[in-house]
Every structure is written in C-alpha cells, then in structure tokens.
PDB file of C-alpha atoms and ligand atoms in Angstrom:
ATOM      1  CA  MET A   1      18.682   9.285   6.093  1.00 75.00           C
ATOM      2  CA  ASP A   2      17.149  11.837   3.732  1.00 86.00           C
ATOM      3  CA  ARG A   3      15.337   9.563   1.271  1.00 90.00           C
ATOM      4  CA  LEU A   4      13.165   6.497   1.722  1.00 94.00           C
ATOM      5  CA  ARG A   5      10.514   4.421  -0.033  1.00 97.00           C
ATOM      6  CA  PHE A   6       6.805   4.271   0.870  1.00 98.00           C
ATOM      7  CA  VAL A   7       5.146   1.022  -0.212  1.00 98.00           C
ATOM      8  CA  THR A   8       1.418   1.592  -0.769  1.00 97.00           C
ATOM      9  CA  HIS A   9      -1.067   1.229  -3.576  1.00 95.00           C
ATOM     10  CA  ASN A  10      -3.021   4.224  -2.231  1.00 96.00           C
ATOM     11  CA  SER A  11      -2.069   7.451  -4.055  1.00 97.00           C
ATOM     12  CA  HIS A  12      -3.815   9.651  -1.432  1.00 98.00           C
ATOM     13  CA  LYS A  13      -1.745   8.154   1.360  1.00 97.00           C
ATOM     14  CA  PHE A  14       1.425   8.628  -0.653  1.00 98.00           C
ATOM     15  CA  GLU A  15       0.637  12.249  -1.457  1.00 98.00           C
ATOM     16  CA  GLU A  16      -0.100  13.072   2.194  1.00 98.00           C
ATOM     17  CA  ALA A  17       3.076  11.327   3.393  1.00 98.00           C
ATOM     18  CA  ARG A  18       5.156  13.099   0.765  1.00 98.00           C
ATOM     19  CA  LYS A  19       3.938  16.516   1.933  1.00 98.00           C
ATOM     20  CA  ILE A  20       4.257  15.739   5.645  1.00 98.00           C
ATOM     21  CA  LEU A  21       7.765  14.300   5.421  1.00 97.00           C
ATOM     22  CA  SER A  22       9.034  17.095   3.160  1.00 96.00           C
ATOM     23  CA  ARG A  23       8.705  19.392   6.225  1.00 95.00           C
ATOM     24  CA  TYR A  24      11.479  17.306   7.779  1.00 94.00           C
ATOM     25  CA  GLY A  25      13.675  17.354   4.685  1.00 93.00           C
ATOM     26  CA  LEU A  26      12.791  13.739   3.874  1.00 95.00           C
ATOM     27  CA  TYR A  27      12.223  12.793   0.243  1.00 96.00           C
ATOM     28  CA  VAL A  28       9.783   9.909  -0.337  1.00 97.00           C
ATOM     29  CA  ASP A  29       9.809   7.588  -3.366  1.00 97.00           C
ATOM     30  CA  TRP A  30       6.548   5.821  -4.161  1.00 98.00           C
ATOM     31  CA  VAL A  31       6.635   2.022  -4.551  1.00 98.00           C
ATOM     32  CA  LYS A  32       3.150   1.164  -5.816  1.00 97.00           C
ATOM     33  CA  LEU A  33       2.825  -2.425  -4.758  1.00 93.00           C
ATOM     34  CA  GLU A  34       0.118  -4.609  -3.197  1.00 91.00           C
ATOM     35  CA  TYR A  35       1.234  -6.800  -0.308  1.00 93.00           C
ATOM     36  CA  PRO A  36      -0.551  -9.334   1.894  1.00 89.00           C
ATOM     37  CA  GLU A  37      -2.308  -8.083   5.025  1.00 89.00           C
ATOM     38  CA  ILE A  38      -3.109 -10.665   7.692  1.00 91.00           C
ATOM     39  CA  GLN A  39      -6.297 -10.608   9.743  1.00 90.00           C
ATOM     40  CA  ALA A  40      -5.389  -9.593  13.284  1.00 92.00           C
ATOM     41  CA  ASP A  41      -6.876  -7.592  16.130  1.00 91.00           C
ATOM     42  CA  SER A  42      -4.252  -4.836  16.028  1.00 95.00           C
ATOM     43  CA  LEU A  43      -2.854  -2.646  13.284  1.00 97.00           C
ATOM     44  CA  GLU A  44       0.635  -3.155  14.771  1.00 96.00           C
ATOM     45  CA  GLU A  45       0.485  -6.910  14.102  1.00 96.00           C
ATOM     46  CA  VAL A  46      -0.796  -6.374  10.571  1.00 96.00           C
ATOM     47  CA  ALA A  47       1.897  -3.800   9.750  1.00 97.00           C
ATOM     48  CA  SER A  48       4.751  -5.846  11.258  1.00 97.00           C
ATOM     49  CA  TYR A  49       3.789  -8.921   9.270  1.00 96.00           C
ATOM     50  CA  SER A  50       3.539  -6.955   6.016  1.00 97.00           C
ATOM     51  CA  ALA A  51       6.877  -5.200   6.620  1.00 97.00           C
ATOM     52  CA  GLU A  52       8.632  -8.535   7.227  1.00 97.00           C
ATOM     53  CA  TRP A  53       7.056  -9.953   4.067  1.00 97.00           C
ATOM     54  CA  LEU A  54       8.383  -7.036   2.006  1.00 98.00           C
ATOM     55  CA  LYS A  55      11.975  -7.550   3.145  1.00 97.00           C
ATOM     56  CA  GLY A  56      13.999  -8.856   0.222  1.00 92.00           C
ATOM     57  CA  LYS A  57      11.399  -7.477  -2.218  1.00 96.00           C
ATOM     58  CA  VAL A  58      11.890  -3.761  -1.600  1.00 97.00           C
ATOM     59  CA  GLU A  59      15.240  -2.179  -0.884  1.00 96.00           C
ATOM     60  CA  PRO A  60      15.529  -0.516   2.565  1.00 95.00           C
ATOM     61  CA  PRO A  61      15.033   2.042   3.889  1.00 95.00           C
ATOM     62  CA  PHE A  62      11.294   1.734   3.282  1.00 97.00           C
ATOM     63  CA  PHE A  63       8.068   1.993   5.244  1.00 97.00           C
ATOM     64  CA  ILE A  64       4.459   0.938   5.042  1.00 98.00           C
ATOM     65  CA  GLU A  65       1.473   2.368   6.867  1.00 98.00           C
ATOM     66  CA  ASP A  66      -1.700   0.722   8.071  1.00 97.00           C
ATOM     67  CA  ALA A  67      -4.607   2.898   9.169  1.00 98.00           C
ATOM     68  CA  GLY A  68      -7.941   2.177  10.786  1.00 98.00           C
ATOM     69  CA  LEU A  69     -11.034   3.933  12.125  1.00 98.00           C
ATOM     70  CA  PHE A  70     -12.099   2.703  15.587  1.00 98.00           C
ATOM     71  CA  ILE A  71     -15.667   3.643  16.548  1.00 98.00           C
ATOM     72  CA  GLU A  72     -16.368   3.432  20.290  1.00 98.00           C
ATOM     73  CA  ALA A  73     -20.101   2.712  20.041  1.00 98.00           C
ATOM     74  CA  LEU A  74     -19.273  -0.221  17.726  1.00 98.00           C
ATOM     75  CA  ASN A  75     -16.613  -1.599  20.121  1.00 98.00           C
ATOM     76  CA  GLY A  76     -13.759  -0.486  17.875  1.00 98.00           C
ATOM     77  CA  PHE A  77     -15.260  -1.633  14.554  1.00 97.00           C
ATOM     78  CA  PRO A  78     -14.129  -1.397  11.741  1.00 98.00           C
ATOM     79  CA  GLY A  79     -10.569  -1.010  13.164  1.00 97.00           C
ATOM     80  CA  PRO A  80      -8.184  -3.383  11.359  1.00 96.00           C
ATOM     81  CA  TYR A  81     -10.990  -4.237   8.911  1.00 96.00           C
ATOM     82  CA  SER A  82     -11.418  -0.629   7.739  1.00 97.00           C
ATOM     83  CA  SER A  83     -10.304  -1.301   4.189  1.00 95.00           C
ATOM     84  CA  PHE A  84     -12.809  -4.141   3.689  1.00 96.00           C
ATOM     85  CA  VAL A  85     -15.614  -2.171   5.349  1.00 98.00           C
ATOM     86  CA  PHE A  86     -14.931   0.891   3.226  1.00 98.00           C
ATOM     87  CA  ARG A  87     -15.030  -1.222   0.070  1.00 97.00           C
ATOM     88  CA  THR A  88     -18.243  -2.991   1.078  1.00 98.00           C
ATOM     89  CA  ILE A  89     -20.631  -0.728   3.015  1.00 98.00           C
ATOM     90  CA  GLY A  90     -18.682   2.553   2.642  1.00 98.00           C
ATOM     91  CA  ASN A  91     -19.513   5.816   4.377  1.00 98.00           C
ATOM     92  CA  PRO A  92     -23.292   5.502   3.890  1.00 98.00           C
ATOM     93  CA  GLY A  93     -23.147   2.081   5.568  1.00 98.00           C
ATOM     94  CA  ILE A  94     -21.222   3.429   8.574  1.00 98.00           C
ATOM     95  CA  LEU A  95     -23.702   6.277   8.957  1.00 98.00           C
ATOM     96  CA  ARG A  96     -26.572   3.769   8.827  1.00 98.00           C
ATOM     97  CA  LEU A  97     -24.941   1.690  11.604  1.00 98.00           C
ATOM     98  CA  MET A  98     -24.643   4.889  13.647  1.00 98.00           C
ATOM     99  CA  GLU A  99     -28.223   6.068  13.047  1.00 98.00           C
ATOM    100  CA  GLY A 100     -29.771   7.224  16.324  1.00 97.00           C
ATOM    101  CA  VAL A 101     -26.497   6.652  18.200  1.00 98.00           C
ATOM    102  CA  GLU A 102     -25.664   9.661  20.412  1.00 98.00           C
ATOM    103  CA  HIS A 103     -22.217   8.490  21.483  1.00 98.00           C
ATOM    104  CA  ARG A 104     -20.201   9.171  18.337  1.00 98.00           C
ATOM    105  CA  ARG A 105     -16.616   9.116  19.660  1.00 98.00           C
ATOM    106  CA  ALA A 106     -14.041   7.503  17.366  1.00 98.00           C
ATOM    107  CA  VAL A 107     -10.298   7.461  16.889  1.00 98.00           C
ATOM    108  CA  PHE A 108      -8.347   7.264  13.644  1.00 98.00           C
ATOM    109  CA  LYS A 109      -5.099   5.326  14.086  1.00 98.00           C
ATOM    110  CA  SER A 110      -2.007   5.068  11.940  1.00 98.00           C
ATOM    111  CA  VAL A 111       0.747   2.508  12.354  1.00 98.00           C
ATOM    112  CA  VAL A 112       3.932   3.012  10.377  1.00 98.00           C
ATOM    113  CA  ALA A 113       6.450   0.167  10.088  1.00 97.00           C
ATOM    114  CA  VAL A 114       9.913   1.283   8.990  1.00 96.00           C
ATOM    115  CA  VAL A 115      12.499  -1.157   7.671  1.00 96.00           C
ATOM    116  CA  THR A 116      16.022   0.265   7.776  1.00 93.00           C
ATOM    117  CA  ALA A 117      17.874  -3.003   7.099  1.00 93.00           C
ATOM    118  CA  VAL A 118      16.812  -6.587   6.263  1.00 94.00           C
ATOM    119  CA  ASP A 119      18.445  -7.996   9.387  1.00 94.00           C
ATOM    120  CA  LEU A 120      16.669  -5.592  11.758  1.00 94.00           C
ATOM    121  CA  PRO A 121      13.063  -5.824  12.969  1.00 95.00           C
ATOM    122  CA  PRO A 122      10.741  -3.098  11.660  1.00 96.00           C
ATOM    123  CA  VAL A 123      10.479   0.033  13.805  1.00 95.00           C
ATOM    124  CA  ILE A 124       6.839   0.710  14.687  1.00 96.00           C
ATOM    125  CA  LEU A 125       5.615   4.312  15.020  1.00 97.00           C
ATOM    126  CA  THR A 126       2.013   5.136  15.840  1.00 98.00           C
ATOM    127  CA  GLY A 127      -0.252   8.157  15.650  1.00 98.00           C
ATOM    128  CA  GLU A 128      -3.825   8.675  16.841  1.00 98.00           C
ATOM    129  CA  THR A 129      -6.363  11.420  16.234  1.00 98.00           C
ATOM    130  CA  PRO A 130      -9.449  11.444  18.435  1.00 98.00           C
ATOM    131  CA  GLY A 131     -12.739  12.729  17.092  1.00 98.00           C
ATOM    132  CA  ARG A 132     -16.287  11.767  16.250  1.00 98.00           C
ATOM    133  CA  ILE A 133     -18.397  10.308  13.467  1.00 98.00           C
ATOM    134  CA  ALA A 134     -20.337  13.053  11.683  1.00 98.00           C
ATOM    135  CA  THR A 135     -24.090  12.691  11.224  1.00 98.00           C
ATOM    136  CA  SER A 136     -23.858  13.255   7.466  1.00 98.00           C
ATOM    137  CA  ILE A 137     -21.287  13.058   4.663  1.00 98.00           C
ATOM    138  CA  ARG A 138     -19.529  16.454   4.519  1.00 98.00           C
ATOM    139  CA  GLY A 139     -16.647  17.681   2.366  1.00 97.00           C
ATOM    140  CA  GLY A 140     -14.350  16.024  -0.125  1.00 95.00           C
ATOM    141  CA  GLY A 141     -11.181  14.086   0.470  1.00 97.00           C
ATOM    142  CA  TRP A 142     -11.064  10.310   0.235  1.00 98.00           C
ATOM    143  CA  GLY A 143     -11.971   7.216   2.254  1.00 98.00           C
ATOM    144  CA  PHE A 144     -13.575   8.079   5.591  1.00 98.00           C
ATOM    145  CA  ASP A 145     -12.550  11.769   5.323  1.00 98.00           C
ATOM    146  CA  PRO A 146     -16.123  13.081   4.881  1.00 98.00           C
ATOM    147  CA  ILE A 147     -17.473  11.314   8.004  1.00 98.00           C
ATOM    148  CA  PHE A 148     -14.616  11.800  10.512  1.00 98.00           C
ATOM    149  CA  GLU A 149     -14.507  15.031  12.562  1.00 98.00           C
ATOM    150  CA  PRO A 150     -11.236  15.365  14.469  1.00 98.00           C
ATOM    151  CA  ASP A 151     -11.519  17.163  17.845  1.00 98.00           C
ATOM    152  CA  GLU A 152      -9.047  19.750  16.549  1.00 97.00           C
ATOM    153  CA  PRO A 153      -9.824  22.271  15.177  1.00 97.00           C
ATOM    154  CA  GLY A 154     -13.400  21.111  15.861  1.00 97.00           C
ATOM    155  CA  GLY A 155     -16.650  20.952  13.911  1.00 95.00           C
ATOM    156  CA  LEU A 156     -15.068  20.121  10.533  1.00 98.00           C
ATOM    157  CA  THR A 157     -14.567  16.740   8.900  1.00 98.00           C
ATOM    158  CA  TYR A 158     -11.175  15.708   7.480  1.00 98.00           C
ATOM    159  CA  GLY A 159     -12.857  16.209   4.108  1.00 98.00           C
ATOM    160  CA  GLU A 160     -13.765  19.811   4.947  1.00 98.00           C
ATOM    161  CA  LEU A 161     -10.297  20.554   6.335  1.00 98.00           C
ATOM    162  CA  GLY A 162      -8.575  19.982   2.985  1.00 97.00           C
ATOM    163  CA  GLU A 163      -4.820  20.607   3.278  1.00 96.00           C
ATOM    164  CA  ALA A 164      -5.175  21.418   6.997  1.00 98.00           C
ATOM    165  CA  LYS A 165      -5.908  17.712   7.555  1.00 98.00           C
ATOM    166  CA  ASN A 166      -2.124  17.179   7.351  1.00 98.00           C
ATOM    167  CA  GLN A 167      -1.649  19.320  10.507  1.00 98.00           C
ATOM    168  CA  VAL A 168      -3.830  17.131  12.740  1.00 98.00           C
ATOM    169  CA  SER A 169      -4.251  13.735  11.095  1.00 98.00           C
ATOM    170  CA  HIS A 170      -3.364  10.308  12.491  1.00 98.00           C
ATOM    171  CA  ARG A 171      -0.929   9.934   9.577  1.00 98.00           C
ATOM    172  CA  TYR A 172       0.767  13.241  10.441  1.00 98.00           C
ATOM    173  CA  ARG A 173       1.076  12.188  14.100  1.00 98.00           C
ATOM    174  CA  ALA A 174       2.790   8.912  13.174  1.00 98.00           C
ATOM    175  CA  LEU A 175       4.965  10.364  10.410  1.00 98.00           C
ATOM    176  CA  ARG A 176       6.211  13.342  12.413  1.00 97.00           C
ATOM    177  CA  ARG A 177       7.915  10.773  14.628  1.00 95.00           C
ATOM    178  CA  LEU A 178       9.624   9.366  11.568  1.00 95.00           C
ATOM    179  CA  GLY A 179      10.601  12.888  10.489  1.00 94.00           C
ATOM    180  CA  GLU A 180      11.982  13.831  13.900  1.00 93.00           C
ATOM    181  CA  TRP A 181      13.842  10.519  14.120  1.00 90.00           C
ATOM    182  CA  ALA A 182      15.411  10.993  10.698  1.00 87.00           C
ATOM    183  CA  GLN A 183      16.371  14.584  11.522  1.00 85.00           C
ATOM    184  CA  SER A 184      17.957  13.792  14.863  1.00 84.00           C
ATOM    185  CA  GLY A 185      19.611  10.511  13.983  1.00 73.00           C
ATOM    186  CA  ALA A 186      18.381   9.352  17.394  1.00 59.00           C
ATOM    187  CA  LYS A 187      16.414   6.232  18.229  1.00 55.00           C
ATOM    188  CA  PRO A 188      12.702   6.483  17.412  1.00 52.00           C
ATOM    189  CA  TYR A 189      10.269   6.658  20.288  1.00 47.00           C
TER     190      TYR A 189
HETATM  191  P1  ITT B   1      -2.282   0.380   1.460  1.00 70.28           P
HETATM  192  O1  ITT B   1      -1.923  -0.039   0.082  1.00 70.28           O
HETATM  193  O2  ITT B   1      -1.249   1.350   1.993  1.00 70.28           O
HETATM  194  O3  ITT B   1      -2.568  -0.744   2.422  1.00 70.28           O
HETATM  195  P2  ITT B   1      -5.126   1.037   1.870  1.00 70.28           P
HETATM  196  O4  ITT B   1      -5.998   1.938   1.066  1.00 70.28           O
HETATM  197  O5  ITT B   1      -5.461  -0.428   1.907  1.00 70.28           O
HETATM  198  O6  ITT B   1      -3.626   1.277   1.342  1.00 70.28           O
HETATM  199  P3  ITT B   1      -5.294   1.117   4.809  1.00 70.28           P
HETATM  200  O7  ITT B   1      -5.492  -0.357   4.862  1.00 70.28           O
HETATM  201  O8  ITT B   1      -4.216   1.713   5.643  1.00 70.28           O
HETATM  202  O9  ITT B   1      -5.058   1.654   3.309  1.00 70.28           O
HETATM  203  O10 ITT B   1      -6.603   1.910   5.204  1.00 70.28           O
HETATM  204  C1  ITT B   1      -7.769   1.272   5.629  1.00 70.28           C
HETATM  205  C2  ITT B   1      -8.971   2.046   5.106  1.00 70.28           C
HETATM  206  O11 ITT B   1      -9.079   3.248   5.875  1.00 70.28           O
HETATM  207  C3  ITT B   1      -8.840   2.422   3.651  1.00 70.28           C
HETATM  208  O12 ITT B   1      -9.845   1.784   2.929  1.00 70.28           O
HETATM  209  C4  ITT B   1      -9.063   3.932   3.589  1.00 70.28           C
HETATM  210  O13 ITT B   1     -10.210   4.195   2.820  1.00 70.28           O
HETATM  211  C5  ITT B   1      -9.289   4.352   5.028  1.00 70.28           C
HETATM  212  N1  ITT B   1      -8.347   5.393   5.404  1.00 70.28           N
HETATM  213  C6  ITT B   1      -7.059   5.252   5.814  1.00 70.28           C
HETATM  214  N2  ITT B   1      -6.502   6.437   6.066  1.00 70.28           N
HETATM  215  C7  ITT B   1      -7.454   7.379   5.794  1.00 70.28           C
HETATM  216  C8  ITT B   1      -7.490   8.770   5.825  1.00 70.28           C
HETATM  217  O14 ITT B   1      -6.443   9.503   6.149  1.00 70.28           O
HETATM  218  N3  ITT B   1      -8.640   9.382   5.487  1.00 70.28           N
HETATM  219  C9  ITT B   1      -9.717   8.677   5.135  1.00 70.28           C
HETATM  220  N4  ITT B   1      -9.767   7.355   5.062  1.00 70.28           N
HETATM  221  C10 ITT B   1      -8.640   6.695   5.383  1.00 70.28           C
END
C-alpha cells in the first residue's frame, strides 16, 4: 500500500496527515466529506461507527481520524465532545472553566480507523500525547493548539511549536503506526 484516502472535512488535519505519512512513503488523497459521528464515551466507538458508515461510499483503502482533548480536572471533558465544545465555548471557554485550577494535566488523543476492504472490520490505531492546559492562549495553529502544552519538548503550546508539532502530536503518534504498518506489510499493532 503506498496510497490511501483520508476522509475529513478539516483541512488542517489533512495537511498534517499528508506531511506525517509522506515520511513513510505514503501518499494521501483528500476526500472532503462530512459523515455522521455518534455520541459515545470513547473515540474508538465513534471512529468505528463512522468508518463502517463510509464503507460503500468511499473506495478503500481509506481512513478517518477522530481526536479529542481529555482534561483530568474536568474528568475527561470535553473528550469525545471536543468538536462541539470547540465550536461553542472555544479556547476562552476552556480557560474560564480552568480558572484557578492548579491541576492542569490533559491528554490529546487520536483514533485512526483504517478500512482496507469493505468485508473487513476497520483497523483501529491510537496515539496519545500527554501535556497540560496553558493558562493563556499562546501561539497560532488551529483548534486547541494555542492552549495545549505537550510535555515534550516542554513549555510550548502546539500553537507555538509550529511544524515541530508533527514530531510529538497525538496525530503523529497514531499515524506513525499506520506508516510503519504500510512500510512493513505486517499486521498493525
Ligand atoms: P473531521 O471532519 O475529521 O471529523 P473535526 O474538525 O470534526 O474533523 P475532530 O472531531 O477529530 O475533528 O476533532 C475534535 C475537535 O478537536 C475539533 O474541533 C478540533 O478543533 C480539535 N482538534 C483535533 N485535533 C486537533 C489538533 O491537532 N490541534 C488542535 N485542535 C485539534
């Protein structure tokens, strides 16, 4: 496999995935399509359902990716509801919820569901980047980038990291598994 489709309506996600997977010799075609996302407690469930729904509509091999920001002090909120929360209260709203909160640990998760054939279940690959919620909006980027500080390299938000985000991000950690799998021809782990 040296070419596959990424179904997403988010151009930032596509651009990051394109760059990450090119390191593994994988070429990614963008299918800009909206698909239904169920409400569930885990990103894995949401991604599996969406991948099944897309079978027969998009030609395999293709993948989708569902991401979420899980904030410890908020018991994992917004998690699978990250998209809705970003659209409604946004970064200023998250920072307001975290006002005066000392414990700022959070993890950004990525779940990739790969469909290689319509008669096979999607392969689920996950990636996690631990970090913390910044106390102010810092740097550019998109989405939660300016408020999430990954532990590595430390002290900088995704937004301040710029291109270096793709060396440590949750998306990189999930997609490198896809890249290594495609390169080796072995079963994904
Ligand atoms: P899809 O079409 O691929 O579903 P989406 O924008 O709905 O694109 P997700 O549901 O995966 O993406 O992401 C949930 C929210 O988390 C979304 O609103 C983004 O703003 C945010 N997000 C996801 N990945 C991010 C990243 O790498 N940096 C900053 N914010 C991110």
